[in-house]
Amino acid sequence: MSPPNPSAPPRTWTKTADRPLRSRRQSLGIWLFAHWLRVPVPWHAVRQTDARGLLAFEHERLLALAAAGEAVPPVIAFDGHSLVTGDIGRTLAHTLGEMPEPQRLAVMCAASADLAAFHARGHWHGGAQTRNLTWDGQRFARLDFEEPLLPGMDLPTVQLYDALQLLFSLSHMLESLGPQAVREVLQAYEQAARAHPYEAGLKPDLRAFLNHLLPRLRWVSRLAGWSSRLNRSRELKRLRTLLDGMAAFVSAG
């Protein structure tokens, strides 16, 4: 591999108001599923109609998080129609995919603990999937902040939604490691949450949240199992691995 060229211009990313937004049908599906799980995501947060408004919202969040010392893409330019940010490295999804399997669990647990610390500092992500995280071997950073979940939801619920997003985005890596690995990722979040005083006051109760979700998610698993095709699918195997790990985590409390 050739060394990086120090004279090469820094990489940047541009997001514009011209990009496609979610359709009404997609928005309705997200909203109905979230409410079925009793996660009260507001309609205005999932129904994307104002591209400029979303871009302005993300711009404000990036500035606020950077001012608070959080690792987010630096804003280079914003004119109301386009947002230009600096590069913060490869996504965690990409990094985990290239990593030997025995090394993945430690990084996944570190990402979970880092999210809990981020929450303890009074923040929320809104899109905490691995595609919106980066890791350079020492520090995690976050990108994509256009989901306007606050003030429509209370902060602890949004933070729990973050934790759930992260866990589900790790499911394809956790399946081969089994339920114990899922439990360890959840324990990493809980232990980090206990270790940090919460600036916003209320700590999100991850164990109670998952205990509340498990019966409904188990119902989805049983319903899908009636189909021989779905019962053999990789997606259902991943879900069942997650559910078994969640149950082990909840019962250990």
PDB file of N, CA and C in Angstrom, residues 4 11 23-24 64 82 97 129 172 175 192 210 219 240 246:
ATOM      1  N   PRO A   4      -0.087   7.721   2.262  1.00  0.00           N
ATOM      2  CA  PRO A   4      -0.995   8.790   1.860  1.00  0.00           C
ATOM      3  C   PRO A   4      -0.228   9.990   1.321  1.00  0.00           C
ATOM      4  N   ARG A  11     -10.596  15.211   1.992  1.00  0.00           N
ATOM      5  CA  ARG A  11     -11.841  14.684   1.418  1.00  0.00           C
ATOM      6  C   ARG A  11     -13.033  15.381   2.070  1.00  0.00           C
ATOM      7  N   SER A  23     -40.644   8.298   0.956  1.00  0.00           N
ATOM      8  CA  SER A  23     -42.013   8.402   0.454  1.00  0.00           C
ATOM      9  C   SER A  23     -42.982   8.336   1.635  1.00  0.00           C
ATOM     10  N   ARG A  24     -44.209   8.715   1.375  1.00  0.00           N
ATOM     11  CA  ARG A  24     -45.229   8.624   2.421  1.00  0.00           C
ATOM     12  C   ARG A  24     -45.409   7.170   2.872  1.00  0.00           C
ATOM     13  N   ALA A  64     -23.666  22.339  17.119  1.00  0.00           N
ATOM     14  CA  ALA A  64     -23.849  22.220  18.563  1.00  0.00           C
ATOM     15  C   ALA A  64     -23.000  21.087  19.135  1.00  0.00           C
ATOM     16  N   SER A  82     -27.150  23.291   0.347  1.00  0.00           N
ATOM     17  CA  SER A  82     -26.152  22.227   0.424  1.00  0.00           C
ATOM     18  C   SER A  82     -25.331  22.366   1.703  1.00  0.00           C
ATOM     19  N   GLY A  97     -16.561  -5.243   8.905  1.00  0.00           N
ATOM     20  CA  GLY A  97     -16.613  -6.211   7.820  1.00  0.00           C
ATOM     21  C   GLY A  97     -15.246  -6.700   7.393  1.00  0.00           C
ATOM     22  N   GLN A 129     -26.894   3.665  13.797  1.00  0.00           N
ATOM     23  CA  GLN A 129     -26.460   2.443  13.132  1.00  0.00           C
ATOM     24  C   GLN A 129     -24.973   2.517  12.803  1.00  0.00           C
ATOM     25  N   HIS A 172     -25.997  -8.746  11.990  1.00  0.00           N
ATOM     26  CA  HIS A 172     -25.347  -9.670  11.052  1.00  0.00           C
ATOM     27  C   HIS A 172     -23.966 -10.083  11.526  1.00  0.00           C
ATOM     28  N   GLU A 175     -24.779 -12.646  14.864  1.00  0.00           N
ATOM     29  CA  GLU A 175     -25.446 -13.942  14.670  1.00  0.00           C
ATOM     30  C   GLU A 175     -24.485 -15.106  14.853  1.00  0.00           C
ATOM     31  N   ALA A 192     -21.282   1.142  31.133  1.00  0.00           N
ATOM     32  CA  ALA A 192     -20.817   2.498  30.854  1.00  0.00           C
ATOM     33  C   ALA A 192     -21.821   3.525  31.348  1.00  0.00           C
ATOM     34  N   LEU A 210     -35.977  -3.079  27.030  1.00  0.00           N
ATOM     35  CA  LEU A 210     -35.937  -4.341  26.285  1.00  0.00           C
ATOM     36  C   LEU A 210     -36.948  -5.338  26.827  1.00  0.00           C
ATOM     37  N   TRP A 219     -43.292 -12.243  19.310  1.00  0.00           N
ATOM     38  CA  TRP A 219     -44.474 -12.516  18.499  1.00  0.00           C
ATOM     39  C   TRP A 219     -44.133 -12.445  17.015  1.00  0.00           C
ATOM     40  N   ARG A 240     -33.669 -13.932  16.034  1.00  0.00           N
ATOM     41  CA  ARG A 240     -33.757 -14.861  17.167  1.00  0.00           C
ATOM     42  C   ARG A 240     -32.498 -14.838  18.021  1.00  0.00           C
ATOM     43  N   MET A 246     -31.050 -10.610  24.233  1.00  0.00           N
ATOM     44  CA  MET A 246     -31.802  -9.612  25.012  1.00  0.00           C
ATOM     45  C   MET A 246     -32.430 -10.240  26.240  1.00  0.00           C
TER      46      MET A 246
END
